[in-house]
Amino acid sequence: MAPSPVTGLTWLTHGRSLRAVIVLAAVLAAAGAAASSAVDGSSRTHGVTPTRYSLVHGCYVIYSGAGRAHPIAPKAGPFRMQPAALAVYLLYGRHKQYVTDQGGGKIGTASTPSRASEWRVGGTARRGFTLTNIATKAKRPVTFVEATRCAKYPEAEVDASGRPFTGASPGSTVRGTMEGHAHITAFELLGGDWHCGRPWHPFGAPYALPADCSPYEVGANGAVESFLDFGGPTRPSDMHGWPTFREWPGPTRLAEEGDYYTGVERAWKAGMRVFVTDLVDNEALCSVMTKKHNPCNDMSSVHIQSRDLHALQDYIDAQSGGPGRGWFRIVKDPFQARRVINQGKLAVVEGIEVSRLFGCGEMYDVPQCGEKQVDAGLKEVRRLDVRTFFPVHEFDNAFGGTKMIAGETGTIVNAGNRDETGSFWTIHHCSGRVQDAQQVTPPPATGVLADLINGPLASLLHGSPLPVYPPAPHCNVRGLTNLGAYLIRQMAKQHMIIQSDHMSSKTADAAIAIAARSSPQLFQRIYATGGYVNPPVGPGTAFVGKWKADKAVRTRRYSFGFGWGSDMNGLADQPGPTAPLIKYPFKSFDGHVKFSREKWGVRTFDYNKEGLANYGLYADWLEQVRRSGGRATLTDMFRGAESFLEMWERAYGVPATHCSRTGQHFTAAGLGHAFRLGAGRAATLYRAGQPFARPGRSYRYCVAGRNRAIVPLFNARGRVALIATNAPGDLAGGIGPGSAASGLGGQAIQLGGGVWVGRSLRRGARYVYVVSGGRVRFVALATAAELRSPARLRADLRAAHL
């Protein structure tokens, strides 16, 4: 996404209205390991000094005090150290029971976990460790001694083996796919008691994916769940979760959890490296729920879900061995995201998808906020680490008109629009090329939908009949408001990514016009402004068709990458089973990770039979896309993360890729205005713009003329240590590429191997010349530190590929 010359707007869209966390499952202690090392402050475990975090998933006998005379719950041990939070563990016994503090210094066991079975490990290896019970606060010194034959803690499986790829350096080009529309925290929506299950729980899968969903099926909660999941009031009798999962998760099970973290880990291992997850809710539907514990206020829900997202990151850190060690990383800018991805981790971008953003609804066409409230709201969400959002969601608001939702679900949402704004959507007949969403008209007088609208959801109508609309195609008459235009400009100033997906065509057209005036076709305009398009997910062959269509209208000015928007957990169906079939086991696109069928409890998932039943099957779906579209499709998808980051950089004011002029001169400080020794990666980007390639530790910038480039190369601290160019006219001490080597005699000394070094400049920097066939092939400027090792200098000159 590119900034416009005036406003710097950045766009992210997902094609049409659409409807994920990861945790690296730590390897359990090897079943044959000898029970030998004591973790008591005096010894090491497998040669590594243990910490209170590194006990994760280990198998131990635990003794009270510093010796080994008094084991804790000896008949129950040894114990699996199952993390419930950072440095907080469940002590899981070999008979599948939990160690508890029963008060008065007495230790016992229980068959189910509770606060009394959570234990915080304190101390260090040198000073000794302690256990403090979370419920009773009782604290005791302990010694951990490694053991064998611990029980395996029950957990959903990833069923993927191999090491995920990393990048060449913190600043290099990234590889990986991009998910642009996830809802990992949507278990909190509609009051928090409508969605059965959650993506993680301190006590693991049996509690995150409950055996009993009946508490979520009462009154209006159950009526809406049955309608969305099964199309009517009747649901299957067996809606049990862990461990059987007979009826859920599934492609059309919208009220049950599909984003359990081990499933998202599987997708990460298949190559996903950017994960945009939106904090989502709907005030109107929340208001009619019979049972709820969260407030029906969009911004309150944003705060709740943001806390959840950060708690999830901490939970994944706990599973991975300590703070910052997890691969699920919330990122705040594209520079941090690039570093995270090149570490082999998942860059998580926090977004918002609600209708009353900042409390800015509208009632009878009167906005309920002004510019000051918008400014305060932007500051508020930035503090939450939010970096993208939808200005308009499912209801019209103070910023513009909604794209609406199609079909029967749209009828329900339209009733919510009546409740939130005082009126139903105002629709006119329009061209099919720009249609927003086709509505059911006239509304049904009888049947399942009518029973739902006139029964549990009747309060949304406020006594008004559902409207009758003209024949399709249908467009919302509302466009971008003046306050909406103000919001778009403020988002651009604050480098926020603007998600246009739920905007009506009229709203989106006006918003994009702020960025640029070009083709009237929406996707072409987004691509022309440097934006990024994420289509909704579909079966492999259909998705390949979307890839071909989008690639045909993209602009070559910007790199092209292709992602997807799952909208899982966000009231969107997923693809069912379709051809072509995939074969198990299969390997990731890079060939480093092998996948078998995913297993939760006693249920085994097969994409060929079930389709995209949970997020883990996005790995399998990607294999189907490969079989449908071949290597070319997957190549563009694995450029998705890079394309997204480049868009985000431009939102931060980094100039787009362009070719430099020739005839620049080196000084002791650098080359021309753009390239400076000692500058960091971000500073170089702001000065020189986006390079056309970022191999290894270098950036490559094109220069007018064939096969000409300027290459700044970064040292291990991320600072420019060498600047090289083969562009004729770029001079170092009056000598440039193409000059006769004989001219170096009085200015430089020969190191050998065709490398010459000039006289010392300010701070010890020197010009460097590479000679071949009697001619200078390229010239460079190197720091004093770079020149201290001739071997390193030669290696870096080779790395410049000039």
Tab-separated table of C-alpha atoms in Angstrom, residues 31-317:
chain	number	residue	atom	x	y	z
A	31	ALA	CA	10.598	-41.104	27.589
A	32	GLY	CA	13.854	-42.927	28.153
A	33	ALA	CA	15.896	-40.189	29.813
A	34	ALA	CA	17.640	-41.066	33.062
A	35	ALA	CA	16.265	-39.537	36.243
A	36	SER	CA	19.516	-37.975	37.326
A	37	SER	CA	19.872	-34.167	37.346
A	38	ALA	CA	18.691	-32.157	40.312
A	39	VAL	CA	17.409	-28.650	39.658
A	40	ASP	CA	18.170	-27.273	43.099
A	41	GLY	CA	20.416	-24.296	42.499
A	42	SER	CA	23.600	-26.316	42.331
A	43	SER	CA	23.313	-28.405	39.184
A	44	ARG	CA	22.422	-28.023	35.525
A	45	THR	CA	19.784	-29.760	33.431
A	46	HIS	CA	21.204	-31.270	30.242
A	47	GLY	CA	24.099	-28.817	30.491
A	48	VAL	CA	21.827	-25.734	30.600
A	49	THR	CA	21.222	-23.684	33.731
A	50	PRO	CA	17.486	-23.980	34.391
A	51	THR	CA	15.165	-21.056	34.983
A	52	ARG	CA	11.673	-20.907	36.415
A	53	TYR	CA	10.429	-20.755	32.822
A	54	SER	CA	12.538	-23.528	31.296
A	55	LEU	CA	10.866	-26.196	33.460
A	56	VAL	CA	8.064	-26.075	30.881
A	57	HIS	CA	6.687	-29.520	29.947
A	58	GLY	CA	9.512	-31.213	31.830
A	59	CYS	CA	9.131	-34.367	33.931
A	60	TYR	CA	10.245	-34.072	37.571
A	61	VAL	CA	10.087	-35.500	41.059
A	62	ILE	CA	9.644	-32.487	43.351
A	63	TYR	CA	11.118	-32.399	46.861
A	64	SER	CA	10.349	-30.007	49.696
A	65	GLY	CA	13.454	-28.087	50.743
A	66	ALA	CA	16.961	-28.340	49.385
A	67	GLY	CA	17.432	-32.074	49.797
A	68	ARG	CA	15.710	-35.193	48.519
A	69	ALA	CA	14.274	-36.547	51.732
A	70	HIS	CA	10.686	-35.317	51.397
A	71	PRO	CA	9.058	-35.692	47.960
A	72	ILE	CA	5.817	-33.796	47.346
A	73	ALA	CA	2.836	-36.132	46.871
A	74	PRO	CA	5.115	-39.153	46.314
A	75	LYS	CA	2.295	-41.495	45.304
A	76	ALA	CA	1.172	-39.094	42.559
A	77	GLY	CA	4.560	-38.241	41.015
A	78	PRO	CA	6.587	-37.754	38.968
A	79	PHE	CA	4.938	-34.624	37.568
A	80	ARG	CA	4.586	-33.047	34.191
A	81	MET	CA	5.176	-29.283	34.468
A	82	GLN	CA	2.220	-28.021	32.414
A	83	PRO	CA	2.287	-24.208	32.036
A	84	ALA	CA	-0.924	-22.370	32.902
A	85	ALA	CA	0.761	-18.937	32.605
A	86	LEU	CA	4.281	-17.499	32.718
A	87	ALA	CA	6.122	-19.379	35.504
A	88	VAL	CA	2.775	-20.828	36.702
A	89	TYR	CA	2.335	-24.587	36.399
A	90	LEU	CA	-0.065	-27.425	36.907
A	91	LEU	CA	1.769	-30.347	38.525
A	92	TYR	CA	0.213	-33.182	36.500
A	93	GLY	CA	0.722	-36.586	38.078
A	94	ARG	CA	1.317	-39.927	36.456
A	95	HIS	CA	-2.216	-41.031	37.426
A	96	LYS	CA	-3.668	-37.945	35.677
A	97	GLN	CA	-4.308	-35.997	38.852
A	98	TYR	CA	-3.310	-32.494	39.943
A	99	VAL	CA	-1.303	-31.513	43.014
A	100	THR	CA	-3.249	-29.063	45.204
A	101	ASP	CA	-2.624	-27.066	48.358
A	102	GLN	CA	-5.302	-28.066	50.861
A	103	GLY	CA	-4.304	-25.441	53.423
A	104	GLY	CA	-2.425	-25.725	56.665
A	105	GLY	CA	0.682	-26.875	54.869
A	106	LYS	CA	-1.056	-30.007	53.611
A	107	ILE	CA	-0.528	-31.183	50.024
A	108	GLY	CA	-3.166	-33.244	48.248
A	109	THR	CA	-4.365	-34.188	44.786
A	110	ALA	CA	-7.510	-33.601	42.744
A	111	SER	CA	-8.949	-35.093	39.575
A	112	THR	CA	-9.690	-31.684	38.029
A	113	PRO	CA	-7.609	-28.497	37.989
A	114	SER	CA	-8.481	-25.336	39.919
A	115	ARG	CA	-6.757	-22.275	41.334
A	116	ALA	CA	-5.591	-24.490	44.167
A	117	SER	CA	-3.711	-26.630	41.637
A	118	GLU	CA	-1.815	-23.703	40.092
A	119	TRP	CA	1.722	-23.158	41.389
A	120	ARG	CA	4.037	-20.242	40.709
A	121	VAL	CA	7.731	-21.104	40.500
A	122	GLY	CA	10.008	-18.432	41.943
A	123	GLY	CA	13.701	-18.073	42.598
A	124	THR	CA	16.717	-18.961	40.503
A	125	ALA	CA	18.978	-21.933	39.994
A	126	ARG	CA	21.670	-20.312	42.132
A	127	ARG	CA	19.487	-19.215	45.042
A	128	GLY	CA	17.111	-22.119	44.831
A	129	PHE	CA	13.526	-22.423	43.612
A	130	THR	CA	10.233	-21.966	45.440
A	131	LEU	CA	6.632	-23.009	44.802
A	132	THR	CA	3.808	-20.649	45.746
A	133	ASN	CA	0.221	-21.824	45.503
A	134	ILE	CA	-1.962	-19.347	43.595
A	135	ALA	CA	-5.015	-19.943	45.798
A	136	THR	CA	-3.522	-20.120	49.304
A	137	LYS	CA	-0.350	-18.042	48.712
A	138	ALA	CA	1.559	-20.672	50.713
A	139	LYS	CA	5.237	-20.707	49.715
A	140	ARG	CA	7.823	-23.452	50.116
A	141	PRO	CA	11.403	-24.096	48.891
A	142	VAL	CA	11.671	-27.022	46.475
A	143	THR	CA	14.117	-29.092	44.480
A	144	PHE	CA	13.289	-30.411	41.008
A	145	VAL	CA	14.877	-33.706	39.995
A	146	GLU	CA	14.456	-34.897	36.436
A	147	ALA	CA	12.459	-38.084	36.018
A	148	THR	CA	10.829	-40.323	33.418
A	149	ARG	CA	7.435	-41.913	32.791
A	150	CYS	CA	5.387	-38.773	33.355
A	151	ALA	CA	1.853	-38.714	31.987
A	152	LYS	CA	1.282	-36.774	28.786
A	153	TYR	CA	-0.941	-33.760	29.376
A	154	PRO	CA	-4.111	-33.881	27.203
A	155	GLU	CA	-3.814	-31.396	24.352
A	156	ALA	CA	-4.924	-30.893	20.762
A	157	GLU	CA	-2.171	-32.038	18.435
A	158	VAL	CA	-0.334	-30.121	15.718
A	159	ASP	CA	0.751	-33.196	13.742
A	160	ALA	CA	3.552	-31.392	11.934
A	161	SER	CA	7.242	-32.248	12.207
A	162	GLY	CA	10.176	-30.185	11.029
A	163	ARG	CA	11.737	-26.773	11.575
A	164	PRO	CA	9.916	-23.699	10.225
A	165	PHE	CA	12.037	-21.427	8.027
A	166	THR	CA	13.748	-18.224	9.162
A	167	GLY	CA	15.115	-15.239	7.262
A	168	ALA	CA	18.668	-14.472	6.172
A	169	SER	CA	18.956	-11.412	8.444
A	170	PRO	CA	16.681	-9.150	10.508
A	171	GLY	CA	16.182	-6.777	7.580
A	172	SER	CA	16.084	-9.147	4.630
A	173	THR	CA	13.180	-9.941	2.340
A	174	VAL	CA	10.644	-12.063	4.201
A	175	ARG	CA	8.924	-15.192	2.993
A	176	GLY	CA	5.540	-16.417	4.097
A	177	THR	CA	1.803	-16.261	3.606
A	178	MET	CA	-0.493	-13.598	4.958
A	179	GLU	CA	-3.834	-13.922	6.772
A	180	GLY	CA	-5.635	-10.595	6.631
A	181	HIS	CA	-8.931	-11.181	8.434
A	182	ALA	CA	-8.860	-13.382	11.527
A	183	HIS	CA	-10.794	-13.226	14.813
A	184	ILE	CA	-8.747	-15.007	17.457
A	185	THR	CA	-10.538	-13.200	20.316
A	186	ALA	CA	-14.105	-13.543	18.992
A	187	PHE	CA	-15.087	-15.931	21.806
A	188	GLU	CA	-15.865	-12.721	23.737
A	189	LEU	CA	-18.376	-11.309	21.228
A	190	LEU	CA	-22.129	-10.928	21.792
A	191	GLY	CA	-21.687	-10.693	25.546
A	192	GLY	CA	-19.199	-13.539	25.921
A	193	ASP	CA	-21.760	-16.346	26.460
A	194	TRP	CA	-22.776	-17.099	22.890
A	195	HIS	CA	-19.612	-18.657	21.431
A	196	CYS	CA	-18.764	-22.138	22.763
A	197	GLY	CA	-15.046	-22.587	23.338
A	198	ARG	CA	-12.002	-20.378	23.215
A	199	PRO	CA	-8.580	-20.534	21.510
A	200	TRP	CA	-6.692	-21.266	24.719
A	201	HIS	CA	-7.265	-21.858	28.420
A	202	PRO	CA	-4.835	-22.030	31.342
A	203	PHE	CA	-5.895	-25.679	31.830
A	204	GLY	CA	-5.528	-26.648	28.176
A	205	ALA	CA	-7.742	-28.069	25.429
A	206	PRO	CA	-10.231	-29.999	27.614
A	207	TYR	CA	-11.294	-26.681	29.162
A	208	ALA	CA	-10.864	-24.410	26.131
A	209	LEU	CA	-12.921	-26.793	23.951
A	210	PRO	CA	-15.571	-27.887	26.458
A	211	ALA	CA	-17.382	-31.183	26.388
A	212	ASP	CA	-20.653	-29.402	27.123
A	213	CYS	CA	-21.879	-26.484	24.981
A	214	SER	CA	-25.363	-26.399	26.531
A	215	PRO	CA	-24.635	-23.325	28.737
A	216	TYR	CA	-24.262	-21.336	25.497
A	217	GLU	CA	-27.534	-22.564	23.994
A	218	VAL	CA	-30.090	-20.892	26.239
A	219	GLY	CA	-32.808	-18.520	25.024
A	220	ALA	CA	-31.846	-16.104	22.258
A	221	ASN	CA	-28.253	-17.342	22.444
A	222	GLY	CA	-29.346	-20.803	21.354
A	223	ALA	CA	-31.825	-19.521	18.764
A	224	VAL	CA	-29.164	-17.489	16.962
A	225	GLU	CA	-26.652	-20.338	17.259
A	226	SER	CA	-29.092	-22.861	15.761
A	227	PHE	CA	-30.010	-20.541	12.901
A	228	LEU	CA	-26.402	-19.799	11.944
A	229	ASP	CA	-25.062	-23.316	12.474
A	230	PHE	CA	-27.983	-25.441	11.263
A	231	GLY	CA	-30.411	-23.128	9.488
A	232	GLY	CA	-33.229	-23.725	11.958
A	233	PRO	CA	-34.228	-24.393	15.551
A	234	THR	CA	-33.194	-28.054	15.544
A	235	ARG	CA	-29.628	-28.962	16.415
A	236	PRO	CA	-27.917	-32.375	16.719
A	237	SER	CA	-28.230	-34.029	20.099
A	238	ASP	CA	-24.480	-34.514	20.510
A	239	MET	CA	-22.791	-31.105	20.606
A	240	HIS	CA	-19.979	-32.325	22.833
A	241	GLY	CA	-16.504	-30.927	22.369
A	242	TRP	CA	-13.430	-32.499	23.951
A	243	PRO	CA	-12.586	-35.276	23.328
A	244	THR	CA	-15.162	-36.540	20.781
A	245	PHE	CA	-16.029	-33.445	18.669
A	246	ARG	CA	-18.742	-35.230	16.684
A	247	GLU	CA	-20.535	-32.087	15.440
A	248	TRP	CA	-17.957	-29.333	15.806
A	249	PRO	CA	-15.687	-27.763	14.764
A	250	GLY	CA	-16.720	-27.683	11.114
A	251	PRO	CA	-16.860	-25.365	8.081
A	252	THR	CA	-20.403	-24.209	8.934
A	253	ARG	CA	-20.194	-24.308	12.744
A	254	LEU	CA	-20.060	-20.568	13.381
A	255	ALA	CA	-20.908	-20.473	17.092
A	256	GLU	CA	-18.188	-22.935	18.165
A	257	GLU	CA	-14.438	-22.473	18.441
A	258	GLY	CA	-12.426	-23.038	15.272
A	259	ASP	CA	-9.252	-21.118	16.114
A	260	TYR	CA	-7.708	-23.235	18.863
A	261	TYR	CA	-4.047	-22.253	19.114
A	262	THR	CA	-2.510	-25.572	18.116
A	263	GLY	CA	-4.482	-25.342	14.874
A	264	VAL	CA	-3.031	-21.937	14.145
A	265	GLU	CA	0.409	-23.287	14.986
A	266	ARG	CA	-0.104	-25.852	12.251
A	267	ALA	CA	-0.871	-23.036	9.781
A	268	TRP	CA	2.210	-21.152	10.996
A	269	LYS	CA	4.357	-24.218	10.403
A	270	ALA	CA	2.931	-24.337	6.880
A	271	GLY	CA	4.361	-20.859	6.232
A	272	MET	CA	1.937	-18.249	7.595
A	273	ARG	CA	3.954	-15.246	8.795
A	274	VAL	CA	1.468	-12.334	9.034
A	275	PHE	CA	-1.742	-12.640	11.018
A	276	VAL	CA	-4.127	-9.664	11.105
A	277	THR	CA	-6.664	-10.354	13.829
A	278	ASP	CA	-9.588	-8.011	14.409
A	279	LEU	CA	-11.269	-7.365	17.764
A	280	VAL	CA	-14.904	-7.793	16.752
A	281	ASP	CA	-18.398	-7.341	18.183
A	282	ASN	CA	-21.971	-6.308	17.408
A	283	GLU	CA	-23.801	-4.232	20.015
A	284	ALA	CA	-27.297	-4.846	18.642
A	285	LEU	CA	-27.071	-8.646	18.592
A	286	CYS	CA	-25.385	-8.580	21.995
A	287	SER	CA	-28.367	-6.661	23.402
A	288	VAL	CA	-30.824	-9.479	22.631
A	289	MET	CA	-28.738	-12.289	24.124
A	290	THR	CA	-30.449	-13.985	27.049
A	291	LYS	CA	-27.169	-14.747	28.787
A	292	LYS	CA	-24.082	-12.525	28.796
A	293	HIS	CA	-21.342	-11.359	31.121
A	294	ASN	CA	-19.608	-8.744	28.934
A	295	PRO	CA	-21.102	-5.272	28.348
A	296	CYS	CA	-22.859	-4.656	25.029
A	297	ASN	CA	-20.558	-1.781	24.134
A	298	ASP	CA	-18.228	-2.031	21.152
A	299	MET	CA	-15.323	-0.120	22.683
A	300	SER	CA	-15.588	-2.020	25.982
A	301	SER	CA	-15.354	-5.199	23.949
A	302	VAL	CA	-12.296	-3.818	22.145
A	303	HIS	CA	-10.537	-3.356	25.486
A	304	ILE	CA	-11.536	-6.812	26.726
A	305	GLN	CA	-10.370	-8.539	23.551
A	306	SER	CA	-7.134	-6.567	23.390
A	307	ARG	CA	-6.306	-7.801	26.894
A	308	ASP	CA	-7.141	-11.317	25.717
A	309	LEU	CA	-4.777	-11.017	22.770
A	310	HIS	CA	-1.878	-9.918	24.961
A	311	ALA	CA	-2.730	-12.663	27.459
A	312	LEU	CA	-2.572	-15.168	24.626
A	313	GLN	CA	0.886	-13.916	23.676
A	314	ASP	CA	1.981	-14.429	27.300
A	315	TYR	CA	0.449	-17.909	27.334
A	316	ILE	CA	2.386	-18.859	24.213
A	317	ASP	CA	5.542	-17.469	25.798
